[in-house]
Coordinates of C-alpha atoms in Angstrom, one line a residue:
M1 CA -23.4 -15.7 3.3
S2 CA -21.9 -12.9 1.2
R3 CA -23.4 -10.3 3.5
E4 CA -21.8 -11.9 6.5
R5 CA -18.5 -12.1 4.5
L6 CA -18.8 -8.4 3.8
L7 CA -19.2 -7.7 7.5
Q8 CA -16.2 -9.9 8.5
R9 CA -14.0 -8.3 5.8
F10 CA -14.8 -4.9 7.2
L11 CA -14.2 -5.9 10.8
K12 CA -10.9 -7.4 9.9
Y13 CA -9.7 -4.4 8.0
T14 CA -10.7 -1.9 10.8
Q15 CA -8.4 -3.8 13.3
I16 CA -5.3 -3.1 11.3
D17 CA -3.8 0.2 12.4
T18 CA -3.3 2.3 9.2
T19 CA -3.3 5.7 10.8
A20 CA -1.5 8.1 8.4
G21 CA 1.7 9.8 9.8
H22 CA 3.3 13.1 8.9
P23 CA 3.9 13.8 5.2
G24 CA 7.4 14.3 3.8
G25 CA 9.1 11.3 5.3
D26 CA 8.6 7.6 4.5
Y27 CA 6.0 6.6 1.9
P28 CA 3.6 5.3 3.0
S29 CA 3.8 7.4 6.2
S30 CA 2.9 4.5 8.5
P31 CA 3.8 0.8 8.3
G32 CA 0.3 -0.5 8.8
Q33 CA -0.7 0.7 5.4
R34 CA 1.7 -1.8 3.8
V35 CA 0.4 -4.5 6.1
L36 CA -3.2 -3.9 5.0
G37 CA -2.1 -3.7 1.4
K38 CA -0.4 -7.1 1.7
V39 CA -3.6 -8.5 3.2
L40 CA -5.6 -7.3 0.3
T41 CA -3.1 -8.5 -2.3
D42 CA -3.1 -12.0 -0.7
E43 CA -6.9 -12.1 -0.6
L44 CA -7.1 -11.1 -4.2
L45 CA -4.6 -13.8 -5.2
K46 CA -6.6 -16.4 -3.2
M47 CA -9.7 -15.3 -5.1
G48 CA -7.9 -16.1 -8.4
V49 CA -6.8 -12.6 -9.4
I50 CA -3.5 -13.6 -10.9
D51 CA -2.0 -10.1 -11.4
A52 CA -2.7 -8.7 -7.9
E53 CA 0.4 -6.9 -6.8
Q54 CA 1.6 -4.5 -4.1
D55 CA 4.2 -2.2 -5.5
E56 CA 7.3 -0.6 -3.9
F57 CA 5.2 2.3 -2.6
G58 CA 2.6 0.0 -1.0
L59 CA -0.1 0.6 -3.6
V60 CA -2.1 -2.4 -4.7
Y61 CA -3.1 -3.0 -8.4
A62 CA -5.3 -5.8 -9.7
T63 CA -7.4 -6.8 -12.6
V64 CA -10.6 -8.9 -13.0
Q65 CA -10.9 -9.8 -16.7
G66 CA -14.5 -10.0 -17.7
T67 CA -16.0 -11.6 -20.8
V68 CA -17.3 -8.5 -22.6
M69 CA -14.8 -7.0 -25.0
G70 CA -14.6 -3.5 -26.6
C71 CA -16.2 -1.6 -23.6
P72 CA -14.5 1.0 -21.4
V73 CA -12.1 -0.3 -18.7
V74 CA -13.5 0.7 -15.3
A75 CA -11.4 1.1 -12.1
L76 CA -12.5 1.1 -8.5
N77 CA -10.4 2.9 -5.8
S78 CA -10.3 3.2 -2.1
H79 CA -7.5 4.2 0.3
V80 CA -6.0 2.1 3.1
D81 CA -5.0 4.8 5.5
T82 CA -7.1 6.4 8.2
S83 CA -7.1 10.0 9.5
P84 CA -4.4 11.1 11.9
E85 CA -6.9 13.3 13.7
T86 CA -8.0 10.3 15.8
T87 CA -6.0 7.2 16.5
G88 CA -6.7 4.0 14.5
A89 CA -4.7 1.8 16.9
N90 CA -6.4 -1.0 18.8
V91 CA -9.8 -0.4 17.2
K92 CA -12.4 -2.5 18.9
P93 CA -15.4 -2.6 16.6
Q94 CA -18.9 -3.1 18.1
V95 CA -21.6 -4.7 16.0
I96 CA -25.2 -3.8 16.6
E97 CA -27.6 -6.2 14.9
D98 CA -31.2 -5.1 14.2
Y99 CA -30.7 -1.6 15.4
A100 CA -33.9 -0.6 17.4
G101 CA -33.4 3.1 17.4
G102 CA -32.2 5.6 20.0
D103 CA -28.8 6.9 21.0
I104 CA -25.8 4.6 21.0
P105 CA -23.4 4.8 24.0
L106 CA -19.9 3.6 23.3
P107 CA -18.6 1.1 25.8
G108 CA -15.0 2.3 26.0
D109 CA -15.7 5.9 26.9
P110 CA -18.9 6.7 28.8
S111 CA -18.7 10.3 27.6
K112 CA -19.0 9.2 23.9
V113 CA -22.5 8.7 22.6
I114 CA -23.7 8.6 19.0
T115 CA -26.9 10.6 19.3
V116 CA -29.9 10.6 17.0
R117 CA -30.0 14.4 17.4
E118 CA -26.6 14.7 15.7
N119 CA -27.2 11.7 13.4
P120 CA -30.8 12.0 12.2
E121 CA -30.1 9.4 9.5
L122 CA -30.3 6.8 12.2
N123 CA -34.1 7.3 12.1
D124 CA -34.1 5.6 8.7
L125 CA -31.9 2.7 9.7
H126 CA -34.1 0.8 12.2
G127 CA -33.5 -2.9 11.8
C128 CA -30.1 -2.5 10.1
T129 CA -26.7 -3.7 11.3
L130 CA -24.5 -0.9 12.5
I131 CA -20.8 -0.9 13.4
T132 CA -19.1 1.5 15.8
S133 CA -15.8 1.8 17.6
D134 CA -15.7 1.5 21.4
G135 CA -15.3 5.3 21.6
T136 CA -11.6 5.4 22.3
T137 CA -10.5 5.3 18.6
L138 CA -12.0 6.0 15.3
L139 CA -13.6 3.1 13.5
G140 CA -11.9 3.4 10.1
G141 CA -15.0 3.3 7.9
D142 CA -13.2 6.0 6.0
D143 CA -12.2 4.2 3.9
K144 CA -12.2 0.6 5.0
A145 CA -15.9 0.4 4.2
G146 CA -14.9 1.3 0.6
I147 CA -12.2 -1.4 0.6
A148 CA -14.6 -4.0 1.9
V149 CA -17.2 -3.1 -0.8
I150 CA -14.6 -3.3 -3.6
M151 CA -13.2 -6.7 -2.3
E152 CA -16.8 -8.1 -2.1
V153 CA -17.5 -6.9 -5.6
A154 CA -14.4 -8.7 -6.8
E155 CA -15.3 -11.9 -5.1
R156 CA -18.9 -12.0 -6.3
I157 CA -17.9 -11.5 -9.9
L158 CA -15.2 -14.2 -9.6
E159 CA -17.8 -16.5 -8.0
G160 CA -20.1 -15.9 -11.0
K161 CA -22.7 -14.1 -8.9
G162 CA -22.3 -10.8 -10.7
P163 CA -23.2 -9.5 -14.2
E164 CA -21.2 -10.0 -17.4
I165 CA -18.6 -7.2 -17.4
G166 CA -15.6 -5.9 -19.3
T167 CA -12.2 -5.4 -17.8
L168 CA -12.3 -4.2 -14.2
K169 CA -9.3 -2.7 -12.4
F170 CA -8.6 -2.2 -8.7
L171 CA -6.4 0.4 -7.1
F172 CA -5.8 0.7 -3.3
T173 CA -3.8 3.8 -2.4
C174 CA -1.9 5.1 0.7
D175 CA -1.7 8.4 2.5
E176 CA -4.9 9.9 1.0
E177 CA -5.8 11.4 4.4
I178 CA -2.7 13.6 4.3
G179 CA -3.0 14.6 0.6
H180 CA -0.6 12.1 -1.0
G181 CA -2.8 9.3 -2.1
V182 CA -1.9 9.4 -5.8
D183 CA 1.7 10.6 -5.5
H184 CA 3.0 7.3 -6.9
V185 CA 0.0 6.1 -8.9
D186 CA 1.0 4.8 -12.4
L187 CA -2.1 5.5 -14.6
K188 CA -0.5 3.6 -17.5
K189 CA -0.1 0.6 -15.3
L190 CA -3.7 1.0 -14.1
G191 CA -4.9 1.2 -17.7
A192 CA -8.5 2.5 -16.9
D193 CA -10.8 4.7 -18.9
V194 CA -12.9 5.8 -16.0
C195 CA -12.7 5.3 -12.2
Y196 CA -14.9 5.5 -9.2
T197 CA -13.7 6.2 -5.6
L198 CA -15.7 4.3 -3.0
D199 CA -15.2 6.9 -0.3
G200 CA -18.5 8.5 0.4
P201 CA -21.0 8.7 3.2
G202 CA -24.3 6.9 3.8
A203 CA -26.1 5.5 0.7
N204 CA -27.3 6.8 -2.6
E205 CA -25.0 9.7 -2.8
L206 CA -23.0 10.6 -5.9
N207 CA -20.2 13.2 -5.7
E208 CA -19.0 15.0 -8.8
E209 CA -17.6 18.0 -7.1
T210 CA -15.1 18.4 -4.2
F211 CA -13.2 21.2 -2.5
S212 CA -9.9 22.3 -4.0
A213 CA -7.3 22.1 -1.2
D214 CA -3.9 23.5 -0.2
L215 CA -1.9 23.1 3.0
A216 CA -0.3 26.1 4.6
T217 CA 2.7 25.3 6.8
V218 CA 3.4 28.3 9.0
T219 CA 6.8 28.2 10.6
V220 CA 7.3 30.7 13.4
K221 CA 10.9 31.3 14.6
G222 CA 11.7 32.9 17.9
V223 CA 14.7 33.3 20.2
N224 CA 15.1 30.9 23.1
I225 CA 17.1 31.7 26.2
H226 CA 16.8 30.7 29.9
P227 CA 13.7 32.4 31.3
S228 CA 15.6 33.7 34.3
I229 CA 17.5 36.0 31.9
A230 CA 14.9 36.4 29.2
K231 CA 13.9 40.0 29.7
G232 CA 14.4 41.9 26.5
R233 CA 16.0 38.9 24.9
M234 CA 13.5 36.0 24.5
V235 CA 11.1 35.9 21.6
N236 CA 8.6 33.2 22.3
S237 CA 7.5 31.6 19.1
V238 CA 4.6 29.8 20.9
R239 CA 3.1 33.2 21.9
A240 CA 3.6 34.6 18.4
A241 CA 2.0 31.5 16.8
A242 CA -0.9 31.8 19.2
A243 CA -1.4 35.4 18.2
L244 CA -1.4 34.5 14.5
V245 CA -4.0 31.8 15.1
A246 CA -6.1 34.2 17.1
K247 CA -6.2 36.6 14.2
L248 CA -7.7 34.1 11.8
P249 CA -11.4 34.8 11.2
T250 CA -13.8 33.0 13.5
D251 CA -17.1 34.4 12.3
R252 CA -16.4 33.3 8.7
L253 CA -13.7 31.2 6.8
S254 CA -13.7 28.7 9.6
P255 CA -15.1 25.1 9.6
E256 CA -17.2 26.0 12.6
T257 CA -19.1 28.8 10.8
T258 CA -19.4 27.5 7.2
D259 CA -21.3 24.9 5.3
Q260 CA -22.5 24.0 1.8
R261 CA -20.2 25.8 -0.8
E262 CA -18.4 28.1 1.7
G263 CA -14.6 27.6 2.0
F264 CA -12.5 27.9 5.1
I265 CA -9.0 28.2 6.7
H266 CA -8.6 25.5 9.4
P267 CA -5.5 25.5 11.8
Y268 CA -5.4 21.9 12.9
I269 CA -1.9 21.1 14.1
V270 CA 0.4 23.2 16.4
E271 CA 3.8 21.8 17.3
G272 CA 6.9 23.3 18.8
G273 CA 8.5 25.3 21.6
V274 CA 10.0 28.7 22.3
A275 CA 12.5 28.7 19.5
E276 CA 10.2 27.4 16.8
T277 CA 6.5 26.6 16.4
V278 CA 4.8 25.1 13.3
V279 CA 1.2 25.7 12.6
Q280 CA -0.5 23.6 9.9
C281 CA -3.6 25.1 8.3
I282 CA -5.7 23.5 5.6
L283 CA -7.2 25.8 3.0
R284 CA -10.4 24.8 1.3
S285 CA -12.6 26.3 -1.5
F286 CA -14.8 25.0 -4.3
E287 CA -13.2 27.7 -6.4
T288 CA -9.5 27.0 -6.9
T289 CA -8.7 30.6 -7.4
E290 CA -9.9 31.5 -3.9
L291 CA -7.1 29.4 -2.3
E292 CA -4.6 32.1 -3.2
A293 CA -6.7 34.7 -1.3
Q294 CA -6.8 32.5 1.7
A295 CA -3.0 32.0 1.6
Q296 CA -2.5 35.8 1.2
L297 CA -4.6 36.4 4.3
I298 CA -2.3 34.2 6.3
R299 CA 0.8 35.9 4.9
D300 CA -0.7 39.3 5.8
L301 CA -1.5 38.2 9.3
A302 CA 2.1 36.8 9.6
K303 CA 3.5 40.3 8.8
Q304 CA 1.3 41.8 11.5
V305 CA 2.5 39.3 14.1
E306 CA 6.2 39.9 13.1
S307 CA 5.7 43.6 13.8
E308 CA 4.1 42.8 17.2
F309 CA 6.8 40.4 18.2
P310 CA 10.1 42.0 17.2
G311 CA 12.7 39.4 16.4
C312 CA 10.1 36.9 15.3
E313 CA 10.3 35.5 11.8
I314 CA 7.4 33.7 10.1
D315 CA 7.5 31.7 6.9
V316 CA 4.3 30.6 5.1
A317 CA 4.8 27.7 2.7
I318 CA 1.8 26.6 0.5
T319 CA 1.6 23.0 -0.7
P320 CA -1.1 22.0 -3.3
Q321 CA -3.1 19.0 -2.1
Y322 CA -6.0 18.3 -4.5
R323 CA -8.4 20.1 -6.9
N324 CA -12.1 20.1 -7.5
L325 CA -12.8 17.0 -9.5
R326 CA -15.6 18.9 -11.3
D327 CA -13.0 20.5 -13.5
G328 CA -11.9 17.2 -15.3
L329 CA -15.0 15.0 -15.6
E330 CA -15.8 16.3 -19.1
K331 CA -13.1 13.9 -20.4
E332 CA -15.6 11.0 -19.8
P333 CA -19.0 12.5 -19.9
R334 CA -20.7 9.1 -19.2
A335 CA -19.1 8.7 -15.7
V336 CA -21.8 10.5 -13.8
P337 CA -24.8 9.6 -15.9
I338 CA -24.1 5.9 -15.8
A339 CA -23.9 6.1 -12.0
E340 CA -27.3 7.9 -12.0
R341 CA -28.8 5.2 -14.3
A342 CA -27.6 2.5 -12.0
H343 CA -29.4 4.1 -9.1
R344 CA -32.6 4.3 -11.1
A345 CA -32.3 0.7 -12.3
L346 CA -32.2 -0.3 -8.6
E347 CA -35.1 2.0 -7.9
R348 CA -33.1 4.1 -5.6
P349 CA -32.7 7.9 -5.4
C350 CA -29.5 9.4 -6.6
N351 CA -28.5 12.4 -4.4
K352 CA -25.9 14.5 -6.1
R353 CA -24.0 16.4 -3.5
V354 CA -20.7 18.4 -3.2
I355 CA -18.0 17.0 -0.9
R356 CA -16.7 19.4 1.7
G357 CA -13.4 17.5 1.5
G358 CA -11.7 15.6 -1.1
T359 CA -10.9 12.1 -2.4
D360 CA -8.2 10.5 -4.4
G361 CA -10.6 11.0 -7.2
S362 CA -9.9 14.7 -7.1
Q363 CA -6.3 14.1 -8.0
L364 CA -6.9 11.2 -10.4
T365 CA -9.3 13.4 -12.3
A366 CA -6.7 16.2 -12.5
M367 CA -4.3 13.6 -13.8
G368 CA -6.7 12.7 -16.6
L369 CA -8.7 9.8 -15.2
P370 CA -12.3 10.9 -14.5
T371 CA -13.2 9.7 -11.0
P372 CA -16.5 10.5 -9.3
N373 CA -17.2 9.3 -5.8
L374 CA -19.8 6.9 -4.4
S375 CA -21.3 6.1 -1.0
T376 CA -20.0 3.3 1.2
G377 CA -22.1 3.4 4.3
Q378 CA -19.6 5.4 6.4
H379 CA -20.7 8.1 8.9
N380 CA -18.9 10.7 11.1
P381 CA -15.4 10.1 9.7
H382 CA -12.2 11.0 11.6
S383 CA -14.0 10.8 14.9
P384 CA -14.4 8.4 17.8
L385 CA -18.1 8.8 17.1
E386 CA -17.6 7.2 13.7
W387 CA -20.0 4.5 12.6
A388 CA -20.9 2.4 9.6
C389 CA -24.0 0.6 8.3
L390 CA -23.6 -2.8 6.8
D391 CA -26.9 -2.5 4.9
E392 CA -25.6 0.6 3.2
M393 CA -22.3 -1.2 2.4
E394 CA -24.3 -4.0 0.8
Q395 CA -26.3 -1.4 -1.2
A396 CA -22.9 0.0 -2.5
V397 CA -21.9 -3.5 -3.6
E398 CA -25.2 -3.9 -5.5
L399 CA -24.8 -0.4 -7.1
V400 CA -21.3 -1.1 -8.3
L401 CA -22.3 -4.4 -9.9
K402 CA -25.1 -2.6 -11.7
M403 CA -22.8 0.1 -12.9
L404 CA -20.3 -2.5 -14.3
E405 CA -23.2 -4.1 -16.1
L406 CA -24.2 -0.8 -17.7
W407 CA -20.6 0.0 -18.6
A408 CA -20.3 -3.4 -20.4
S409 CA -22.9 -2.2 -22.9
E410 CA -21.0 1.0 -23.7
P411 CA -18.5 1.5 -26.6
K412 CA -14.9 2.2 -25.7
T413 CA -15.2 5.9 -26.3
A414 CA -18.2 8.2 -25.9
A415 CA -17.9 9.4 -29.5
S416 CA -17.8 6.0 -31.1

């Protein structure tokens, strides 16, 4: 029953369009994020969580008060928004029971196929329940799988089907996908000693290190005039922006040519016209100090383009997004070991991997709340080829419950 409930929760959440918009305007950046937050608040209240609340920024806070006193307060976090890289509107989830193996064609777009070659983890999931989109949208497993896991944890504890725990806090954030997930988080209101984001892939993965990240907004200004009289007068910002993007390295420092601990510069949005074109580039490195070198490379290339297109002006603005969560986990040295112990107690491997991306945990850790990241059964995020595994989501529920049990036996502080 609870497994089916977990599935139905996830399917329900994926069908609410929470695609993040552009940063810098309304918060949250899309109305659907408030809609899902209200759904979660109402569900928590119906479970009996009397303090469940959606605040003025769309963030959701809640508490499950356990019976164990004097132990650390643990928080669980997921984000309600989905990536703007692929639409999350009109998601039509497909449920594949008892997966028998082989490639998975998606019914909404014959050209979209989830292949075993590109998803070798499918070989280990025969007999499992998989969920995909129809191929015309993303699925939203990032991070609605995490939300479903957290909500199921809450209900099982409140039903008396979980372990004896201490105080458990919940935090659902907005606009994580555009780097603003914790802009309005009130850590005092949350009142946690340690937190875990449920925002990771597959199963049995523990992340204690993420990219550090900045956003470079490159504004290219030209001169527009009617093309019939443009000779010697027009300065086409589209051409100048294209020249700048073409100068970025393609044999290194690009997502297409890097993996593991290698950073990159990724131009991912180009908007504009003759008079002005804006190129947004994400900068990523596991070493925060290297972000400045990436930004300087863009500035240097901008100067070259200005000289090649007289009359063109280029501004490069750098906005910090998040930092490697590794740098702040020492404040609660038990955060990672207890997650490892929980895996062992369930006789599962614990695969510690770096994230070539970030989570709200990166920023929460920088703010003083140590927050590693855990698996949720999501795969191929941000893509119409995204899929999720219900069995791995169930494993995440079991892992969190075991972790809460272990935390309940710990003193309030590591030194005590």
